[in-house]
Amino acid sequence: MLASVETFFHDALLSSLPDGVPVSTGPSSGPAIGVAQLLEVIAPSMKLALLESADLTARREPAFHFGVHRWKANGKQRDFALPASVVGQVVEVESPPGYPLRRGDDYEVEGRTVRCYRPPAQADVAVVARLRGAHASGFLERAPCDIPLILRAWSEEHGAADALLSSALSTLLIAAATMGNLDDSASDEAGVRIRLLRPSVVLVGMTRGAELLHAKPFFRAQAEFLIRGELEQLIVVGAPQPTGVIREVLPV
């Protein structure tokens, strides 16, 4: 999940930086040899709020088999039909991915068709339906969580790190205001779904300083954020029971 958070902001920042300024993610020891400027995006940890109860599993709910189906859109269509091979009931719809729609206000489900009241924007993945199947062994758990986020600018030139951070800070704050749910699941078939739900981002502090790297003085400017959301874990053990579809009834 930490890498998914970093990637979200990394992609948003790329378009806002001067040419030639690299953006790195993950733990870092600063600019490499020959790099005069660098912007880092680091989500170093995630902490879940534990229950005060002695039973740390008290939040867990029964698990269910789940599925995900995605549609492309041409910017005009409003109806999206599920293929006959897709099993389960539609319980969530996102459009664009990561941004939940409200059932009854934004969409409805008629039989096997998701009908959006407004046509989704054209995209290769425009609508995502999450489906709930039969009960399964495992568990579903949602817990509040905190993720610190660091945006750090480096430069050999005095004052340049502050300017770089200032430019990147505006972009990050705009991206944070539109941050949706993040899905960190390995695959739709893995039996494990991990999502960061309803994240909110706040700026909590700024620092600046200087240090010696590769025998050269480097200046750094840093902004610190806190991401607070809800971590969803859905663990499913075992494969769903096979199901059949009646395609034809023959007279006796």
PDB file of C-alpha atoms in Angstrom:
ATOM      1  CA  MET A   1       0.000   0.000   0.000  1.00  0.00           C
ATOM      2  CA  LEU A   2       2.861   2.407   0.734  1.00  0.00           C
ATOM      3  CA  ALA A   3       4.189   2.008  -2.801  1.00  0.00           C
ATOM      4  CA  SER A   4       0.690   2.650  -4.213  1.00  0.00           C
ATOM      5  CA  VAL A   5       0.454   5.906  -2.243  1.00  0.00           C
ATOM      6  CA  GLU A   6       3.875   7.014  -3.480  1.00  0.00           C
ATOM      7  CA  THR A   7       3.016   6.122  -7.091  1.00  0.00           C
ATOM      8  CA  PHE A   8      -0.197   8.151  -6.960  1.00  0.00           C
ATOM      9  CA  PHE A   9       1.655  11.337  -6.027  1.00  0.00           C
ATOM     10  CA  HIS A  10       4.717  10.546  -8.153  1.00  0.00           C
ATOM     11  CA  ASP A  11       2.577  10.443 -11.292  1.00  0.00           C
ATOM     12  CA  ALA A  12       0.845  13.705 -10.384  1.00  0.00           C
ATOM     13  CA  LEU A  13       4.155  15.491  -9.745  1.00  0.00           C
ATOM     14  CA  LEU A  14       5.944  14.526 -12.951  1.00  0.00           C
ATOM     15  CA  SER A  15       4.125  17.041 -15.129  1.00  0.00           C
ATOM     16  CA  SER A  16       4.763  19.983 -12.790  1.00  0.00           C
ATOM     17  CA  LEU A  17       8.546  19.833 -12.497  1.00  0.00           C
ATOM     18  CA  PRO A  18      11.221  21.510 -14.603  1.00  0.00           C
ATOM     19  CA  ASP A  19      12.778  19.325 -17.277  1.00  0.00           C
ATOM     20  CA  GLY A  20      15.562  17.143 -15.986  1.00  0.00           C
ATOM     21  CA  VAL A  21      14.474  17.061 -12.324  1.00  0.00           C
ATOM     22  CA  PRO A  22      13.986  13.406 -11.330  1.00  0.00           C
ATOM     23  CA  VAL A  23      11.296  12.222  -8.919  1.00  0.00           C
ATOM     24  CA  SER A  24      12.081   9.213  -6.738  1.00  0.00           C
ATOM     25  CA  THR A  25       9.851   7.127  -4.487  1.00  0.00           C
ATOM     26  CA  GLY A  26      10.580   4.943  -1.518  1.00  0.00           C
ATOM     27  CA  PRO A  27      13.415   5.050   1.031  1.00  0.00           C
ATOM     28  CA  SER A  28      16.304   7.164  -0.235  1.00  0.00           C
ATOM     29  CA  SER A  29      19.728   8.357   0.827  1.00  0.00           C
ATOM     30  CA  GLY A  30      19.421  11.560  -1.196  1.00  0.00           C
ATOM     31  CA  PRO A  31      20.722  12.577  -4.619  1.00  0.00           C
ATOM     32  CA  ALA A  32      23.079  10.169  -6.341  1.00  0.00           C
ATOM     33  CA  ILE A  33      26.486  11.277  -7.622  1.00  0.00           C
ATOM     34  CA  GLY A  34      26.050  13.655 -10.555  1.00  0.00           C
ATOM     35  CA  VAL A  35      22.451  14.637  -9.652  1.00  0.00           C
ATOM     36  CA  ALA A  36      22.144  18.339  -8.844  1.00  0.00           C
ATOM     37  CA  GLN A  37      18.414  18.405  -7.992  1.00  0.00           C
ATOM     38  CA  LEU A  38      16.000  15.749  -6.778  1.00  0.00           C
ATOM     39  CA  LEU A  39      12.427  15.502  -5.543  1.00  0.00           C
ATOM     40  CA  GLU A  40      11.513  12.601  -3.264  1.00  0.00           C
ATOM     41  CA  VAL A  41       8.068  11.245  -2.381  1.00  0.00           C
ATOM     42  CA  ILE A  42       8.232   8.899   0.593  1.00  0.00           C
ATOM     43  CA  ALA A  43       5.490   7.066   2.504  1.00  0.00           C
ATOM     44  CA  PRO A  44       7.675   5.456   5.192  1.00  0.00           C
ATOM     45  CA  SER A  45       5.086   3.627   7.286  1.00  0.00           C
ATOM     46  CA  MET A  46       1.452   2.827   7.960  1.00  0.00           C
ATOM     47  CA  LYS A  47      -0.080   2.416  11.405  1.00  0.00           C
ATOM     48  CA  LEU A  48      -3.470   0.884  12.072  1.00  0.00           C
ATOM     49  CA  ALA A  49      -5.569   1.897  15.055  1.00  0.00           C
ATOM     50  CA  LEU A  50      -5.855  -1.175  17.286  1.00  0.00           C
ATOM     51  CA  LEU A  51      -8.932  -1.998  19.297  1.00  0.00           C
ATOM     52  CA  GLU A  52      -8.853  -1.351  23.026  1.00  0.00           C
ATOM     53  CA  SER A  53     -10.449  -4.761  23.458  1.00  0.00           C
ATOM     54  CA  ALA A  54      -8.203  -7.712  24.274  1.00  0.00           C
ATOM     55  CA  ASP A  55      -9.635  -9.422  21.195  1.00  0.00           C
ATOM     56  CA  LEU A  56      -7.758  -7.856  18.289  1.00  0.00           C
ATOM     57  CA  THR A  57      -9.988  -9.692  15.807  1.00  0.00           C
ATOM     58  CA  ALA A  58     -13.264  -8.211  17.096  1.00  0.00           C
ATOM     59  CA  ARG A  59     -13.626  -6.029  13.981  1.00  0.00           C
ATOM     60  CA  ARG A  60     -13.606  -8.996  11.637  1.00  0.00           C
ATOM     61  CA  GLU A  61     -16.704  -9.837   9.638  1.00  0.00           C
ATOM     62  CA  PRO A  62     -17.523 -12.923   7.566  1.00  0.00           C
ATOM     63  CA  ALA A  63     -15.748 -13.100   4.223  1.00  0.00           C
ATOM     64  CA  PHE A  64     -17.302 -13.518   0.801  1.00  0.00           C
ATOM     65  CA  HIS A  65     -16.011 -14.343  -2.634  1.00  0.00           C
ATOM     66  CA  PHE A  66     -15.542 -11.190  -4.644  1.00  0.00           C
ATOM     67  CA  GLY A  67     -15.018 -10.138  -8.207  1.00  0.00           C
ATOM     68  CA  VAL A  68     -14.184  -7.041 -10.213  1.00  0.00           C
ATOM     69  CA  HIS A  69     -15.347  -6.118 -13.701  1.00  0.00           C
ATOM     70  CA  ARG A  70     -14.131  -3.139 -15.710  1.00  0.00           C
ATOM     71  CA  TRP A  71     -15.605  -1.434 -18.763  1.00  0.00           C
ATOM     72  CA  LYS A  72     -14.264   1.034 -21.281  1.00  0.00           C
ATOM     73  CA  ALA A  73     -16.488   3.946 -22.265  1.00  0.00           C
ATOM     74  CA  ASN A  74     -16.917   6.115 -25.346  1.00  0.00           C
ATOM     75  CA  GLY A  75     -18.181   9.183 -23.496  1.00  0.00           C
ATOM     76  CA  LYS A  76     -21.785   8.629 -24.591  1.00  0.00           C
ATOM     77  CA  GLN A  77     -22.980   5.241 -23.318  1.00  0.00           C
ATOM     78  CA  ARG A  78     -24.715   4.973 -19.972  1.00  0.00           C
ATOM     79  CA  ASP A  79     -25.479   1.228 -19.798  1.00  0.00           C
ATOM     80  CA  PHE A  80     -22.817  -1.342 -18.938  1.00  0.00           C
ATOM     81  CA  ALA A  81     -23.860  -5.001 -19.006  1.00  0.00           C
ATOM     82  CA  LEU A  82     -22.087  -7.739 -17.093  1.00  0.00           C
ATOM     83  CA  PRO A  83     -21.022 -10.776 -19.151  1.00  0.00           C
ATOM     84  CA  ALA A  84     -22.790 -14.047 -18.361  1.00  0.00           C
ATOM     85  CA  SER A  85     -19.515 -15.483 -17.034  1.00  0.00           C
ATOM     86  CA  VAL A  86     -19.253 -12.890 -14.258  1.00  0.00           C
ATOM     87  CA  VAL A  87     -20.651 -14.147 -10.949  1.00  0.00           C
ATOM     88  CA  GLY A  88     -21.922 -12.071  -8.031  1.00  0.00           C
ATOM     89  CA  GLN A  89     -24.057  -9.079  -7.150  1.00  0.00           C
ATOM     90  CA  VAL A  90     -22.935  -5.528  -7.823  1.00  0.00           C
ATOM     91  CA  VAL A  91     -22.245  -3.846  -4.464  1.00  0.00           C
ATOM     92  CA  GLU A  92     -19.988  -0.946  -5.516  1.00  0.00           C
ATOM     93  CA  VAL A  93     -19.470   1.078  -8.670  1.00  0.00           C
ATOM     94  CA  GLU A  94     -16.561   3.444  -9.300  1.00  0.00           C
ATOM     95  CA  SER A  95     -16.223   5.940 -12.136  1.00  0.00           C
ATOM     96  CA  PRO A  96     -13.481   6.856 -12.732  1.00  0.00           C
ATOM     97  CA  PRO A  97     -11.642   4.043 -10.899  1.00  0.00           C
ATOM     98  CA  GLY A  98     -11.169   4.867  -7.229  1.00  0.00           C
ATOM     99  CA  TYR A  99     -14.113   7.271  -7.039  1.00  0.00           C
ATOM    100  CA  PRO A 100     -17.282   5.557  -5.727  1.00  0.00           C
ATOM    101  CA  LEU A 101     -20.644   6.453  -7.209  1.00  0.00           C
ATOM    102  CA  ARG A 102     -23.761   6.664  -5.056  1.00  0.00           C
ATOM    103  CA  ARG A 103     -26.412   4.102  -5.828  1.00  0.00           C
ATOM    104  CA  GLY A 104     -29.709   5.819  -6.515  1.00  0.00           C
ATOM    105  CA  ASP A 105     -28.057   9.207  -7.050  1.00  0.00           C
ATOM    106  CA  ASP A 106     -25.430   8.364  -9.673  1.00  0.00           C
ATOM    107  CA  TYR A 107     -26.384   4.928 -10.944  1.00  0.00           C
ATOM    108  CA  GLU A 108     -28.820   2.028 -10.684  1.00  0.00           C
ATOM    109  CA  VAL A 109     -28.586  -1.686 -11.309  1.00  0.00           C
ATOM    110  CA  GLU A 110     -31.230  -3.318 -13.492  1.00  0.00           C
ATOM    111  CA  GLY A 111     -30.744  -7.043 -13.634  1.00  0.00           C
ATOM    112  CA  ARG A 112     -27.213  -7.529 -14.953  1.00  0.00           C
ATOM    113  CA  THR A 113     -26.786  -3.965 -16.204  1.00  0.00           C
ATOM    114  CA  VAL A 114     -25.226  -0.984 -14.446  1.00  0.00           C
ATOM    115  CA  ARG A 115     -26.929   2.199 -15.678  1.00  0.00           C
ATOM    116  CA  CYS A 116     -25.122   5.483 -15.007  1.00  0.00           C
ATOM    117  CA  TYR A 117     -27.297   8.568 -14.933  1.00  0.00           C
ATOM    118  CA  ARG A 118     -24.519  10.547 -16.620  1.00  0.00           C
ATOM    119  CA  PRO A 119     -22.275   9.044 -19.307  1.00  0.00           C
ATOM    120  CA  PRO A 120     -18.788   8.373 -17.891  1.00  0.00           C
ATOM    121  CA  ALA A 121     -15.903  10.144 -19.597  1.00  0.00           C
ATOM    122  CA  GLN A 122     -14.206   8.283 -22.414  1.00  0.00           C
ATOM    123  CA  ALA A 123     -11.449   5.997 -21.128  1.00  0.00           C
ATOM    124  CA  ASP A 124     -10.077   2.499 -21.525  1.00  0.00           C
ATOM    125  CA  VAL A 125     -11.132   1.849 -17.918  1.00  0.00           C
ATOM    126  CA  ALA A 126     -14.042   4.139 -17.163  1.00  0.00           C
ATOM    127  CA  VAL A 127     -16.338   2.098 -14.900  1.00  0.00           C
ATOM    128  CA  VAL A 128     -15.426  -0.483 -12.264  1.00  0.00           C
ATOM    129  CA  ALA A 129     -17.994  -2.776 -10.652  1.00  0.00           C
ATOM    130  CA  ARG A 130     -17.159  -4.684  -7.493  1.00  0.00           C
ATOM    131  CA  LEU A 131     -19.179  -7.834  -7.002  1.00  0.00           C
ATOM    132  CA  ARG A 132     -20.071  -9.868  -3.961  1.00  0.00           C
ATOM    133  CA  GLY A 133     -20.452 -13.627  -4.220  1.00  0.00           C
ATOM    134  CA  ALA A 134     -21.134 -16.457  -1.789  1.00  0.00           C
ATOM    135  CA  HIS A 135     -19.815 -16.562   1.771  1.00  0.00           C
ATOM    136  CA  ALA A 136     -16.323 -17.964   2.172  1.00  0.00           C
ATOM    137  CA  SER A 137     -13.740 -18.881   4.768  1.00  0.00           C
ATOM    138  CA  GLY A 138     -11.604 -15.932   5.791  1.00  0.00           C
ATOM    139  CA  PHE A 139     -12.536 -12.479   7.033  1.00  0.00           C
ATOM    140  CA  LEU A 140     -13.350  -8.880   6.107  1.00  0.00           C
ATOM    141  CA  GLU A 141     -11.849  -6.172   8.298  1.00  0.00           C
ATOM    142  CA  ARG A 142     -11.744  -2.381   8.097  1.00  0.00           C
ATOM    143  CA  ALA A 143      -9.585  -0.347  10.454  1.00  0.00           C
ATOM    144  CA  PRO A 144      -8.606   3.345  10.675  1.00  0.00           C
ATOM    145  CA  CYS A 145      -5.029   3.958   9.586  1.00  0.00           C
ATOM    146  CA  ASP A 146      -2.461   6.750   9.358  1.00  0.00           C
ATOM    147  CA  ILE A 147       0.222   7.065   6.683  1.00  0.00           C
ATOM    148  CA  PRO A 148       2.875   9.808   6.957  1.00  0.00           C
ATOM    149  CA  LEU A 149       3.968  11.254   3.610  1.00  0.00           C
ATOM    150  CA  ILE A 150       7.169  13.224   2.988  1.00  0.00           C
ATOM    151  CA  LEU A 151       7.816  15.507   0.020  1.00  0.00           C
ATOM    152  CA  ARG A 152      11.514  16.420  -0.012  1.00  0.00           C
ATOM    153  CA  ALA A 153      13.388  18.661  -2.448  1.00  0.00           C
ATOM    154  CA  TRP A 154      17.194  18.669  -2.826  1.00  0.00           C
ATOM    155  CA  SER A 155      19.463  21.088  -4.654  1.00  0.00           C
ATOM    156  CA  GLU A 156      23.115  22.067  -4.767  1.00  0.00           C
ATOM    157  CA  GLU A 157      22.088  25.694  -5.328  1.00  0.00           C
ATOM    158  CA  HIS A 158      21.086  27.800  -2.338  1.00  0.00           C
ATOM    159  CA  GLY A 159      17.372  28.670  -2.479  1.00  0.00           C
ATOM    160  CA  ALA A 160      16.638  26.285  -5.347  1.00  0.00           C
ATOM    161  CA  ALA A 161      15.348  23.561  -3.029  1.00  0.00           C
ATOM    162  CA  ASP A 162      12.761  25.977  -1.606  1.00  0.00           C
ATOM    163  CA  ALA A 163      11.596  26.938  -5.096  1.00  0.00           C
ATOM    164  CA  LEU A 164      11.380  23.303  -6.163  1.00  0.00           C
ATOM    165  CA  LEU A 165       9.388  22.355  -3.078  1.00  0.00           C
ATOM    166  CA  SER A 166       7.048  25.315  -3.544  1.00  0.00           C
ATOM    167  CA  SER A 167       6.239  24.239  -7.098  1.00  0.00           C
ATOM    168  CA  ALA A 168       5.762  20.589  -6.137  1.00  0.00           C
ATOM    169  CA  LEU A 169       3.729  21.460  -3.036  1.00  0.00           C
ATOM    170  CA  SER A 170       0.976  23.120  -5.077  1.00  0.00           C
ATOM    171  CA  THR A 171       0.683  20.089  -7.340  1.00  0.00           C
ATOM    172  CA  LEU A 172       0.633  17.642  -4.443  1.00  0.00           C
ATOM    173  CA  LEU A 173      -2.074  19.575  -2.591  1.00  0.00           C
ATOM    174  CA  ILE A 174      -4.269  19.611  -5.705  1.00  0.00           C
ATOM    175  CA  ALA A 175      -3.740  15.872  -6.190  1.00  0.00           C
ATOM    176  CA  ALA A 176      -4.493  15.246  -2.504  1.00  0.00           C
ATOM    177  CA  ALA A 177      -7.814  17.068  -2.796  1.00  0.00           C
ATOM    178  CA  THR A 178      -8.922  14.637  -5.508  1.00  0.00           C
ATOM    179  CA  MET A 179      -7.424  11.447  -4.046  1.00  0.00           C
ATOM    180  CA  GLY A 180      -9.790   8.493  -4.280  1.00  0.00           C
ATOM    181  CA  ASN A 181      -9.719   4.953  -2.948  1.00  0.00           C
ATOM    182  CA  LEU A 182      -6.476   3.077  -3.663  1.00  0.00           C
ATOM    183  CA  ASP A 183      -6.545  -0.625  -4.528  1.00  0.00           C
ATOM    184  CA  ASP A 184      -3.376  -2.520  -3.630  1.00  0.00           C
ATOM    185  CA  SER A 185      -4.659  -6.007  -4.487  1.00  0.00           C
ATOM    186  CA  ALA A 186      -2.178  -8.230  -6.292  1.00  0.00           C
ATOM    187  CA  SER A 187      -4.835  -9.413  -8.760  1.00  0.00           C
ATOM    188  CA  ASP A 188      -8.568  -9.984  -9.039  1.00  0.00           C
ATOM    189  CA  GLU A 189      -8.062 -13.732  -8.556  1.00  0.00           C
ATOM    190  CA  ALA A 190      -5.602 -13.697  -5.645  1.00  0.00           C
ATOM    191  CA  GLY A 191      -8.193 -14.112  -2.870  1.00  0.00           C
ATOM    192  CA  VAL A 192      -6.842 -11.046  -1.066  1.00  0.00           C
ATOM    193  CA  ARG A 193      -8.194  -7.518  -1.497  1.00  0.00           C
ATOM    194  CA  ILE A 194      -6.464  -4.599   0.227  1.00  0.00           C
ATOM    195  CA  ARG A 195      -7.781  -1.068  -0.251  1.00  0.00           C
ATOM    196  CA  LEU A 196      -7.261   2.346   1.280  1.00  0.00           C
ATOM    197  CA  LEU A 197     -10.723   3.866   1.577  1.00  0.00           C
ATOM    198  CA  ARG A 198     -11.741   7.525   1.857  1.00  0.00           C
ATOM    199  CA  PRO A 199      -8.217   8.933   2.361  1.00  0.00           C
ATOM    200  CA  SER A 200      -7.816  12.536   3.473  1.00  0.00           C
ATOM    201  CA  VAL A 201      -4.512  14.422   3.358  1.00  0.00           C
ATOM    202  CA  VAL A 202      -3.379  17.297   5.576  1.00  0.00           C
ATOM    203  CA  LEU A 203      -0.144  19.287   5.699  1.00  0.00           C
ATOM    204  CA  VAL A 204       1.349  18.903   9.180  1.00  0.00           C
ATOM    205  CA  GLY A 205       4.763  20.578   8.967  1.00  0.00           C
ATOM    206  CA  MET A 206       7.716  21.886   6.972  1.00  0.00           C
ATOM    207  CA  THR A 207      11.466  21.783   7.591  1.00  0.00           C
ATOM    208  CA  ARG A 208      14.638  22.824   5.781  1.00  0.00           C
ATOM    209  CA  GLY A 209      18.325  22.227   6.226  1.00  0.00           C
ATOM    210  CA  ALA A 210      21.657  21.417   4.596  1.00  0.00           C
ATOM    211  CA  GLU A 211      24.121  18.569   4.672  1.00  0.00           C
ATOM    212  CA  LEU A 212      27.201  17.244   2.926  1.00  0.00           C
ATOM    213  CA  LEU A 213      26.623  14.580   0.249  1.00  0.00           C
ATOM    214  CA  HIS A 214      29.376  13.173  -1.962  1.00  0.00           C
ATOM    215  CA  ALA A 215      31.691  15.905  -0.627  1.00  0.00           C
ATOM    216  CA  LYS A 216      29.275  18.607  -1.839  1.00  0.00           C
ATOM    217  CA  PRO A 217      26.890  20.814   0.155  1.00  0.00           C
ATOM    218  CA  PHE A 218      23.234  20.078  -0.569  1.00  0.00           C
ATOM    219  CA  PHE A 219      20.221  22.097   0.551  1.00  0.00           C
ATOM    220  CA  ARG A 220      16.905  20.421   1.280  1.00  0.00           C
ATOM    221  CA  ALA A 221      13.352  21.637   1.861  1.00  0.00           C
ATOM    222  CA  GLN A 222      10.709  19.251   3.124  1.00  0.00           C
ATOM    223  CA  ALA A 223       6.943  19.193   3.580  1.00  0.00           C
ATOM    224  CA  GLU A 224       5.307  16.586   5.813  1.00  0.00           C
ATOM    225  CA  PHE A 225       1.759  15.323   5.423  1.00  0.00           C
ATOM    226  CA  LEU A 226      -0.541  12.886   7.171  1.00  0.00           C
ATOM    227  CA  ILE A 227      -2.868  10.632   5.194  1.00  0.00           C
ATOM    228  CA  ARG A 228      -5.744   9.265   7.252  1.00  0.00           C
ATOM    229  CA  GLY A 229      -8.163   6.704   5.912  1.00  0.00           C
ATOM    230  CA  GLU A 230      -9.556   3.232   6.435  1.00  0.00           C
ATOM    231  CA  LEU A 231      -7.679   0.095   5.446  1.00  0.00           C
ATOM    232  CA  GLU A 232      -9.880  -2.684   4.129  1.00  0.00           C
ATOM    233  CA  GLN A 233      -8.619  -6.262   4.167  1.00  0.00           C
ATOM    234  CA  LEU A 234     -10.703  -9.002   2.576  1.00  0.00           C
ATOM    235  CA  ILE A 235      -9.104 -12.442   2.896  1.00  0.00           C
ATOM    236  CA  VAL A 236     -10.784 -15.336   1.098  1.00  0.00           C
ATOM    237  CA  VAL A 237      -9.584 -18.904   1.632  1.00  0.00           C
ATOM    238  CA  GLY A 238     -10.494 -21.511  -0.973  1.00  0.00           C
ATOM    239  CA  ALA A 239     -12.033 -21.276  -4.428  1.00  0.00           C
ATOM    240  CA  PRO A 240     -15.738 -20.580  -4.974  1.00  0.00           C
ATOM    241  CA  GLN A 241     -17.983 -23.508  -5.723  1.00  0.00           C
ATOM    242  CA  PRO A 242     -18.487 -24.031  -9.481  1.00  0.00           C
ATOM    243  CA  THR A 243     -21.749 -22.702 -10.841  1.00  0.00           C
ATOM    244  CA  GLY A 244     -23.627 -23.495 -13.997  1.00  0.00           C
ATOM    245  CA  VAL A 245     -25.764 -21.378 -16.272  1.00  0.00           C
ATOM    246  CA  ILE A 246     -28.921 -22.789 -17.874  1.00  0.00           C
ATOM    247  CA  ARG A 247     -28.695 -21.966 -21.567  1.00  0.00           C
ATOM    248  CA  GLU A 248     -31.424 -24.204 -22.992  1.00  0.00           C
ATOM    249  CA  VAL A 249     -34.296 -26.367 -21.742  1.00  0.00           C
ATOM    250  CA  LEU A 250     -35.202 -29.273 -24.000  1.00  0.00           C
ATOM    251  CA  PRO A 251     -38.667 -30.898 -24.053  1.00  0.00           C
ATOM    252  CA  VAL A 252     -38.893 -34.433 -22.679  1.00  0.00           C
TER     253      VAL A 252
END
